[in-house]
Amino acid sequence: MKTAILNKGKETKYLNGYPLIDDDDVYAHDHLKEGDLFSLVNDEQTYIATAYVGRQHKGLGWVLSYDENEVINTQFFEKLFEIAIQERAYFYNIEGTNAFRIFNGEGDGVGGLTIDNYNGHFLIQWYSKGIYKYRYQILNALKNTLEYKSVFEKMRFKDAQIAGGFVDGEAPEFPIIIEENFIFYNVDLNDGPMTGIFLDQKEVRKKLRDHFAEDRYLLNVFSYTGAFSVVSAEKAKVTTSVDLANRSRTLTEENFGLNAIDPKTQYIFVMDTFDYFNYARRHDLLYDTIVIDPPSFARNKKKTFSVLKDYDKLILGALEVLSPNGTLLLCTNNSTFSLKAFKKMIKDTLNNAEVDFELSEVMGLPKDFKTHPHYKPSKYLKAIFVNIQ
Ligand code: SAH
């Protein structure tokens, strides 16, 4: 096996279990190619870990094992899948939910690989060329450990030549219907980068429905397929969904329909969020709960939006159309926006706007999105309910 030698003084963090090997920590590694296994050793050639090359972010690759004799083969992945399944026994046994993450990258022992279960239809996401080289072993391991109706795949690395799509089983006709906390959603595993629902927000959707929707006027901006509106619609007075993409209207209507809610009873706007805030202000519309869950980065005509730079503007826009004693649900999935920085931005923005507020719930990823204790970016999701007085 090849080796990669750590620069002097760099071994402590890897001995402590940090799973992503930083390019800058390793001495000359030109001999390492995508997918190669290598032994990570210190400057005295003492073994620390076995890793594979899979370039992601600033990383050279991910640690797979701390046992020098470990063979990385189908059985290796089977073992990890079995543990991952045991840890998710809850999701296999509950009623009302049939979509969840089965395997969450470094949290479950293999950075660069995620597997989701959408009512028996699996979606594998490959985050580097390197991990894709283990496709054959991983697919075999999956077949040997789990029952599925079909398997689809998506390529999440930049130079992917392969389109992704159907892999195994019997391809369903899309959309398929999944259930989450007794609410139904359409899902398409074979249409662009997204699937119709973000499974990592399942607990946030539930919290919204159970505590912040009853008898409220709810506004959901960056609404995509309307999941936050759909989950709230039965309890809310009425929901309003706003998204720039044309397709969002039909997808949202269909999701309402699946849950026996007449889409005509709810409002859907195909519009830029900032334009909608202005529109609502001009028409004296007020909302009791406003959900803001934007993409990390978006471009609309000549304007660009970045959560790191512009989130405060969204909050200020929302405040103008928020009822007295209303609630903001503020989310970001940007891993470079730390929880601390996100909270500070929220507090600073609200203090400057001279409103009284309390952070009522601070939420993160659900249990099926198991994170790595020594790798902070894996806790990328922040969702904060803020009550404004
Ligand atoms: N909140 C959604 C996920 C949002 S995905 C959910 O819970 O499922 C990001 C969405 O933002 C996309 O649907 C995209 O069309 C939309 N979007 C991007 N820029 C926008 C803008 N300026 N105004 C409104 N929507 C926008």
Short mmCIF file of C-alpha atoms and ligand atoms in Angstrom, two decimals:
data_model
loop_
_atom_site.label_atom_id
_atom_site.label_comp_id
_atom_site.label_asym_id
_atom_site.label_seq_id
_atom_site.Cartn_x
_atom_site.Cartn_y
_atom_site.Cartn_z
CA MET A 1 0.00 0.00 0.00
CA LYS A 2 1.12 3.55 -0.68
CA THR A 3 1.97 5.83 2.21
CA ALA A 4 1.47 9.53 2.91
CA ILE A 5 3.78 11.12 5.41
CA LEU A 6 2.45 13.77 7.73
CA ASN A 7 4.45 16.93 8.19
CA LYS A 8 6.19 17.21 11.52
CA GLY A 9 3.84 18.12 14.34
CA LYS A 10 0.65 17.33 12.40
CA GLU A 11 -0.12 13.92 13.81
CA THR A 12 -2.03 14.82 16.98
CA LYS A 13 -5.26 15.77 15.28
CA TYR A 14 -5.29 12.50 13.30
CA LEU A 15 -4.44 10.46 16.39
CA ASN A 16 -7.44 12.18 17.96
CA GLY A 17 -9.70 10.94 15.18
CA TYR A 18 -9.99 13.81 12.71
CA PRO A 19 -11.32 12.01 9.60
CA LEU A 20 -10.47 14.38 6.70
CA ILE A 21 -6.83 14.50 5.65
CA ASP A 22 -5.83 18.07 4.95
CA ASP A 23 -3.76 18.56 1.82
CA ASP A 24 -1.43 20.90 3.66
CA ASP A 25 -0.67 18.42 6.44
CA VAL A 26 0.84 15.83 4.17
CA TYR A 27 4.36 15.87 2.75
CA ALA A 28 4.69 15.44 -1.09
CA HIS A 29 1.72 13.36 -2.19
CA ASP A 30 1.88 13.56 -5.98
CA HIS A 31 2.09 9.77 -6.13
CA LEU A 32 -1.44 9.48 -4.75
CA LYS A 33 -4.24 9.14 -7.33
CA GLU A 34 -8.02 9.35 -6.82
CA GLY A 35 -9.27 6.18 -5.17
CA ASP A 36 -5.84 5.01 -3.97
CA LEU A 37 -5.67 3.52 -0.51
CA PHE A 38 -2.79 4.71 1.59
CA SER A 39 -1.32 4.43 5.05
CA LEU A 40 -1.11 7.72 6.85
CA VAL A 41 2.15 7.72 8.82
CA ASN A 42 3.97 10.25 10.96
CA ASP A 43 7.39 11.63 10.11
CA GLU A 44 8.94 8.60 11.79
CA GLN A 45 6.94 6.22 9.58
CA THR A 46 4.65 5.08 12.42
CA TYR A 47 1.24 3.98 11.16
CA ILE A 48 -1.73 6.15 12.14
CA ALA A 49 -4.60 5.27 9.81
CA THR A 50 -5.70 3.80 6.49
CA ALA A 51 -7.33 6.28 4.14
CA TYR A 52 -8.46 6.66 0.54
CA VAL A 53 -7.82 9.54 -1.86
CA GLY A 54 -11.05 11.39 -2.56
CA ARG A 55 -10.55 15.08 -3.07
CA GLN A 56 -13.24 17.21 -1.49
CA HIS A 57 -13.04 20.76 -0.16
CA LYS A 58 -9.46 21.18 1.07
CA GLY A 59 -9.18 17.50 1.77
CA LEU A 60 -6.97 14.93 0.15
CA GLY A 61 -9.12 12.05 1.34
CA TRP A 62 -10.88 10.32 4.23
CA VAL A 63 -9.76 7.95 6.94
CA LEU A 64 -11.41 4.53 6.64
CA SER A 65 -9.75 2.56 9.42
CA TYR A 66 -7.30 2.69 12.30
CA ASP A 67 -6.35 -0.98 11.89
CA GLU A 68 -3.27 -1.58 9.77
CA ASN A 69 -4.53 -5.03 8.77
CA GLU A 70 -7.98 -3.89 7.64
CA VAL A 71 -8.79 -4.91 4.07
CA ILE A 72 -11.04 -2.44 2.27
CA ASN A 73 -13.39 -4.77 0.39
CA THR A 74 -17.09 -5.62 0.15
CA GLN A 75 -17.07 -7.09 3.67
CA PHE A 76 -15.61 -3.89 5.05
CA PHE A 77 -18.53 -1.87 3.67
CA GLU A 78 -21.03 -4.54 4.76
CA LYS A 79 -19.84 -4.24 8.34
CA LEU A 80 -20.31 -0.47 8.27
CA PHE A 81 -23.74 -0.76 6.64
CA GLU A 82 -24.87 -3.24 9.28
CA ILE A 83 -23.86 -0.89 12.07
CA ALA A 84 -25.54 2.02 10.31
CA ILE A 85 -28.76 0.03 9.97
CA GLN A 86 -28.74 -1.01 13.63
CA GLU A 87 -28.31 2.58 14.67
CA ARG A 88 -31.36 3.54 12.63
CA ALA A 89 -33.62 0.76 13.93
CA TYR A 90 -35.96 3.52 15.12
CA PHE A 91 -36.75 4.56 11.56
CA TYR A 92 -37.42 1.00 10.44
CA ASN A 93 -39.92 0.51 13.24
CA ILE A 94 -41.95 3.70 13.37
CA GLU A 95 -45.16 4.47 11.57
CA GLY A 96 -45.71 7.53 9.45
CA THR A 97 -42.15 7.91 8.14
CA ASN A 98 -40.56 5.89 5.36
CA ALA A 99 -37.79 8.20 4.15
CA PHE A 100 -34.52 8.70 5.98
CA ARG A 101 -30.76 8.64 5.56
CA ILE A 102 -29.22 5.19 5.89
CA PHE A 103 -25.57 6.15 5.68
CA ASN A 104 -24.11 9.59 6.31
CA GLY A 105 -20.55 9.85 5.05
CA GLU A 106 -17.82 10.29 7.66
CA GLY A 107 -20.44 10.08 10.43
CA ASP A 108 -20.88 6.41 9.51
CA GLY A 109 -17.24 5.76 8.63
CA VAL A 110 -16.86 6.61 4.94
CA GLY A 111 -16.50 10.28 4.05
CA GLY A 112 -17.74 11.13 0.57
CA LEU A 113 -20.63 8.66 0.47
CA THR A 114 -24.27 9.08 1.47
CA ILE A 115 -27.21 6.74 1.01
CA ASP A 116 -30.85 7.73 1.48
CA ASN A 117 -33.92 5.53 1.63
CA TYR A 118 -37.01 6.99 -0.02
CA ASN A 119 -39.73 4.44 0.72
CA GLY A 120 -37.53 1.55 -0.41
CA HIS A 121 -35.93 3.42 -3.30
CA PHE A 122 -32.31 4.20 -2.50
CA LEU A 123 -30.26 7.19 -3.56
CA ILE A 124 -26.46 6.94 -3.41
CA GLN A 125 -24.47 10.17 -3.66
CA TRP A 126 -20.79 10.04 -4.59
CA TYR A 127 -18.82 13.10 -3.54
CA SER A 128 -15.49 12.32 -5.25
CA LYS A 129 -14.02 10.32 -8.08
CA GLY A 130 -12.09 8.44 -5.41
CA ILE A 131 -15.09 7.02 -3.60
CA TYR A 132 -16.73 6.24 -6.94
CA LYS A 133 -13.87 3.80 -7.57
CA TYR A 134 -15.33 1.66 -4.76
CA ARG A 135 -18.75 1.62 -6.43
CA TYR A 136 -18.68 -2.10 -7.21
CA GLN A 137 -17.85 -3.12 -3.62
CA ILE A 138 -20.30 -0.63 -2.16
CA LEU A 139 -23.17 -1.75 -4.41
CA ASN A 140 -22.46 -5.38 -3.57
CA ALA A 141 -22.35 -4.61 0.13
CA LEU A 142 -25.65 -2.76 -0.13
CA LYS A 143 -27.29 -5.68 -1.92
CA ASN A 144 -26.01 -8.11 0.71
CA THR A 145 -27.18 -6.12 3.71
CA LEU A 146 -30.42 -4.37 2.74
CA GLU A 147 -33.58 -4.94 0.78
CA TYR A 148 -34.53 -2.28 -1.70
CA LYS A 149 -36.90 -1.73 -4.58
CA SER A 150 -34.43 0.26 -6.63
CA VAL A 151 -31.12 2.12 -6.43
CA PHE A 152 -30.31 5.46 -8.09
CA GLU A 153 -27.11 7.49 -7.92
CA LYS A 154 -26.02 11.12 -8.16
CA MET A 155 -22.52 12.41 -8.84
CA ARG A 156 -21.53 15.20 -6.48
CA PHE A 157 -18.01 15.82 -7.76
CA LYS A 158 -16.98 18.46 -10.23
CA ASP A 159 -15.36 16.54 -13.05
CA ALA A 160 -18.02 13.84 -13.15
CA GLN A 161 -18.34 12.52 -16.69
CA ILE A 162 -20.96 10.02 -15.63
CA ALA A 163 -24.53 11.22 -15.59
CA GLY A 164 -25.85 9.20 -12.67
CA GLY A 165 -29.36 7.79 -12.60
CA PHE A 166 -30.71 4.26 -12.41
CA VAL A 167 -28.43 1.59 -10.96
CA ASP A 168 -30.28 -1.51 -9.77
CA GLY A 169 -33.65 -3.08 -8.96
CA GLU A 170 -36.84 -2.11 -10.70
CA ALA A 171 -37.02 1.54 -11.75
CA PRO A 172 -40.25 3.11 -10.50
CA GLU A 173 -42.28 5.67 -12.33
CA PHE A 174 -41.49 9.07 -10.83
CA PRO A 175 -42.64 10.83 -8.81
CA ILE A 176 -42.80 8.26 -6.04
CA ILE A 177 -44.59 9.19 -2.82
CA ILE A 178 -42.79 9.18 0.50
CA GLU A 179 -44.25 9.72 3.96
CA GLU A 180 -42.65 11.72 6.76
CA ASN A 181 -44.37 12.27 10.08
CA PHE A 182 -47.68 11.31 8.43
CA ILE A 183 -47.33 13.89 5.64
CA PHE A 184 -46.86 12.84 2.02
CA TYR A 185 -44.38 14.29 -0.46
CA ASN A 186 -43.52 13.63 -4.10
CA VAL A 187 -39.96 12.57 -4.82
CA ASP A 188 -38.03 12.17 -8.05
CA LEU A 189 -34.60 10.57 -7.72
CA ASN A 190 -33.76 11.03 -11.38
CA ASP A 191 -34.30 14.71 -12.10
CA GLY A 192 -31.38 17.09 -11.55
CA PRO A 193 -29.47 17.62 -8.34
CA MET A 194 -32.46 17.76 -5.95
CA THR A 195 -35.11 15.15 -5.14
CA GLY A 196 -38.16 17.16 -4.09
CA ILE A 197 -37.51 17.04 -0.37
CA PHE A 198 -34.59 17.71 1.95
CA LEU A 199 -34.66 14.86 4.45
CA ASP A 200 -32.33 16.67 6.85
CA GLN A 201 -35.14 19.10 7.77
CA LYS A 202 -37.58 16.46 8.99
CA GLU A 203 -37.44 17.41 12.66
CA VAL A 204 -37.63 21.10 11.85
CA ARG A 205 -40.75 20.54 9.75
CA LYS A 206 -42.31 18.61 12.62
CA LYS A 207 -41.43 21.31 15.13
CA LEU A 208 -42.92 23.96 12.84
CA ARG A 209 -46.16 22.03 12.46
CA ASP A 210 -46.48 21.12 16.14
CA HIS A 211 -45.55 24.48 17.71
CA PHE A 212 -45.55 27.37 15.25
CA ALA A 213 -48.36 26.76 12.75
CA GLU A 214 -51.65 26.57 14.65
CA ASP A 215 -54.03 29.37 13.62
CA ARG A 216 -51.20 31.31 12.04
CA TYR A 217 -50.67 33.03 8.72
CA LEU A 218 -47.50 31.38 7.48
CA LEU A 219 -45.07 32.68 4.86
CA ASN A 220 -42.50 30.29 3.40
CA VAL A 221 -39.84 31.89 1.18
CA PHE A 222 -37.39 29.90 -0.97
CA SER A 223 -40.18 27.35 -0.73
CA TYR A 224 -39.03 24.94 -3.50
CA THR A 225 -41.68 22.14 -3.43
CA GLY A 226 -43.44 23.76 -0.50
CA ALA A 227 -42.52 21.20 2.16
CA PHE A 228 -42.67 23.71 5.05
CA SER A 229 -46.04 24.98 3.78
CA VAL A 230 -47.46 21.52 3.21
CA VAL A 231 -46.54 20.33 6.69
CA SER A 232 -48.20 23.42 8.24
CA ALA A 233 -51.26 23.81 6.03
CA GLU A 234 -53.73 21.77 8.02
CA LYS A 235 -53.12 23.75 11.21
CA ALA A 236 -52.32 27.17 9.77
CA LYS A 237 -54.96 29.74 8.83
CA VAL A 238 -53.36 29.82 5.40
CA THR A 239 -49.89 29.33 3.93
CA THR A 240 -48.06 31.44 1.33
CA SER A 241 -45.16 29.89 -0.60
CA VAL A 242 -42.68 31.99 -2.56
CA ASP A 243 -40.05 30.66 -4.94
CA LEU A 244 -38.35 32.07 -7.99
CA ALA A 245 -38.45 28.87 -10.02
CA ASN A 246 -41.44 28.29 -12.27
CA ARG A 247 -41.54 24.58 -11.54
CA SER A 248 -42.09 25.26 -7.84
CA ARG A 249 -45.77 26.13 -8.38
CA THR A 250 -46.83 22.77 -9.81
CA LEU A 251 -44.62 20.79 -7.46
CA THR A 252 -46.07 22.63 -4.47
CA GLU A 253 -49.65 22.20 -5.70
CA GLU A 254 -49.06 18.49 -6.16
CA ASN A 255 -47.66 18.13 -2.64
CA PHE A 256 -50.74 19.89 -1.22
CA GLY A 257 -52.92 17.59 -3.29
CA LEU A 258 -51.22 14.48 -1.91
CA ASN A 259 -52.29 15.56 1.56
CA ALA A 260 -55.91 16.28 0.63
CA ILE A 261 -55.39 20.03 0.81
CA ASP A 262 -56.94 21.92 -2.07
CA PRO A 263 -54.03 23.97 -3.50
CA LYS A 264 -56.52 26.70 -4.41
CA THR A 265 -56.98 27.41 -0.71
CA GLN A 266 -53.27 28.30 -0.33
CA TYR A 267 -51.17 31.06 -1.90
CA ILE A 268 -48.23 30.32 -4.18
CA PHE A 269 -46.08 33.04 -5.77
CA VAL A 270 -43.38 32.53 -8.37
CA MET A 271 -41.30 35.51 -7.34
CA ASP A 272 -37.99 36.70 -5.95
CA THR A 273 -38.07 36.72 -2.14
CA PHE A 274 -37.02 40.36 -1.79
CA ASP A 275 -39.59 41.41 -4.38
CA TYR A 276 -42.23 39.48 -2.44
CA PHE A 277 -41.34 41.23 0.83
CA ASN A 278 -41.85 44.56 -0.98
CA TYR A 279 -45.12 43.36 -2.51
CA ALA A 280 -46.42 42.16 0.86
CA ARG A 281 -45.45 45.44 2.53
CA ARG A 282 -47.22 47.48 -0.14
CA HIS A 283 -50.35 45.40 0.34
CA ASP A 284 -50.19 45.52 4.15
CA LEU A 285 -49.90 41.75 4.42
CA LEU A 286 -48.69 40.39 7.76
CA TYR A 287 -47.53 36.92 8.72
CA ASP A 288 -47.34 35.23 12.12
CA THR A 289 -44.63 32.77 11.11
CA ILE A 290 -42.06 33.34 8.38
CA VAL A 291 -39.85 30.48 7.22
CA ILE A 292 -36.55 31.41 5.59
CA ASP A 293 -34.53 28.48 4.26
CA PRO A 294 -32.46 29.81 1.36
CA PRO A 295 -29.79 28.18 -0.78
CA SER A 296 -26.23 29.11 0.22
CA PHE A 297 -25.80 31.02 -2.98
CA ALA A 298 -28.24 32.17 -5.66
CA ARG A 299 -28.24 34.40 -8.69
CA ASN A 300 -31.30 36.27 -9.93
CA LYS A 301 -30.82 38.40 -13.05
CA LYS A 302 -27.84 40.57 -12.10
CA LYS A 303 -28.24 40.21 -8.35
CA THR A 304 -26.43 37.57 -6.39
CA PHE A 305 -27.36 36.37 -2.95
CA SER A 306 -25.02 34.70 -0.50
CA VAL A 307 -26.12 33.54 2.95
CA LEU A 308 -22.78 34.55 4.43
CA LYS A 309 -23.13 38.16 3.26
CA ASP A 310 -26.84 38.80 2.84
CA TYR A 311 -28.80 36.86 5.46
CA ASP A 312 -29.34 40.02 7.50
CA LYS A 313 -31.22 41.57 4.57
CA LEU A 314 -33.62 38.65 4.53
CA ILE A 315 -34.28 39.08 8.24
CA LEU A 316 -34.87 42.82 7.86
CA GLY A 317 -37.20 42.21 4.90
CA ALA A 318 -39.14 39.63 6.90
CA LEU A 319 -39.45 41.90 9.94
CA GLU A 320 -41.42 44.38 7.83
CA VAL A 321 -44.16 41.84 7.18
CA LEU A 322 -44.11 40.01 10.51
CA SER A 323 -47.06 40.35 12.91
CA PRO A 324 -46.47 41.51 16.48
CA ASN A 325 -45.34 38.48 18.50
CA GLY A 326 -44.54 36.60 15.33
CA THR A 327 -41.92 33.88 14.78
CA LEU A 328 -39.08 33.64 12.30
CA LEU A 329 -37.69 30.25 11.35
CA LEU A 330 -34.17 30.97 10.10
CA CYS A 331 -32.22 28.17 8.44
CA THR A 332 -28.96 27.65 6.64
CA ASN A 333 -27.23 24.51 5.43
CA ASN A 334 -23.96 26.30 4.74
CA SER A 335 -21.18 24.38 6.52
CA THR A 336 -18.87 27.40 6.53
CA PHE A 337 -21.45 29.44 8.47
CA SER A 338 -20.88 28.23 12.03
CA LEU A 339 -23.74 28.04 14.51
CA LYS A 340 -21.96 30.65 16.60
CA ALA A 341 -21.59 33.06 13.69
CA PHE A 342 -25.15 32.42 12.52
CA LYS A 343 -26.54 33.18 16.00
CA LYS A 344 -24.39 36.29 16.25
CA MET A 345 -25.60 37.54 12.86
CA ILE A 346 -29.22 36.99 13.95
CA LYS A 347 -28.73 38.73 17.30
CA ASP A 348 -26.80 41.66 15.81
CA THR A 349 -29.39 42.16 13.08
CA LEU A 350 -32.33 42.09 15.49
CA ASN A 351 -30.58 44.30 18.05
CA ASN A 352 -29.78 46.86 15.36
CA ALA A 353 -33.41 46.75 14.27
CA GLU A 354 -34.31 47.47 17.91
CA VAL A 355 -36.71 44.59 18.38
CA ASP A 356 -36.98 42.37 21.45
CA PHE A 357 -36.61 38.70 20.71
CA GLU A 358 -35.78 35.28 22.11
CA LEU A 359 -34.23 32.30 20.36
CA SER A 360 -36.91 29.78 21.10
CA GLU A 361 -35.50 26.61 19.50
CA VAL A 362 -32.06 25.95 18.07
CA MET A 363 -32.10 22.83 15.93
CA GLY A 364 -29.63 20.88 13.84
CA LEU A 365 -29.50 17.61 11.97
CA PRO A 366 -31.76 14.67 12.82
CA LYS A 367 -30.28 11.42 14.17
CA ASP A 368 -30.22 9.64 10.82
CA PHE A 369 -27.77 12.30 9.61
CA LYS A 370 -25.15 10.97 12.00
CA THR A 371 -22.22 13.32 12.31
CA HIS A 372 -18.56 12.79 13.13
CA PRO A 373 -17.63 14.02 16.61
CA HIS A 374 -14.29 15.41 15.43
CA TYR A 375 -15.39 16.99 12.18
CA LYS A 376 -17.39 20.16 12.71
CA PRO A 377 -18.48 20.86 9.12
CA SER A 378 -20.57 17.68 9.20
CA LYS A 379 -23.01 19.54 11.47
CA TYR A 380 -23.91 21.86 8.62
CA LEU A 381 -27.62 22.43 9.33
CA LYS A 382 -28.77 25.28 11.56
CA ALA A 383 -32.48 26.01 12.06
CA ILE A 384 -33.45 28.59 14.67
CA PHE A 385 -36.95 29.59 15.71
CA VAL A 386 -36.89 33.20 16.89
CA ASN A 387 -39.87 34.74 18.67
CA ILE A 388 -40.08 38.48 18.12
CA GLN A 389 -41.84 40.59 20.73
N1 SAH B 1 -36.75 25.68 1.70
C1 SAH B 1 -36.83 24.62 0.72
C2 SAH B 1 -35.53 24.36 0.03
C3 SAH B 1 -34.98 25.54 -0.71
S1 SAH B 1 -34.04 25.08 -2.09
C4 SAH B 1 -37.38 23.35 1.36
O1 SAH B 1 -37.65 23.32 2.55
O2 SAH B 1 -37.55 22.36 0.66
C5 SAH B 1 -33.70 26.65 -2.73
C6 SAH B 1 -34.85 27.27 -3.49
O3 SAH B 1 -34.64 28.66 -3.52
C7 SAH B 1 -34.96 26.81 -4.94
O4 SAH B 1 -36.23 26.25 -5.15
C8 SAH B 1 -34.77 28.08 -5.75
O5 SAH B 1 -35.62 28.16 -6.88
C9 SAH B 1 -35.15 29.15 -4.75
N2 SAH B 1 -34.60 30.49 -4.97
C10 SAH B 1 -33.34 30.84 -5.30
N3 SAH B 1 -33.21 32.18 -5.33
C11 SAH B 1 -34.42 32.71 -4.99
C12 SAH B 1 -34.90 34.03 -4.82
N4 SAH B 1 -34.12 35.08 -5.01
N5 SAH B 1 -36.18 34.19 -4.42
C13 SAH B 1 -36.97 33.11 -4.23
N6 SAH B 1 -36.56 31.84 -4.38
C14 SAH B 1 -35.30 31.63 -4.76
#
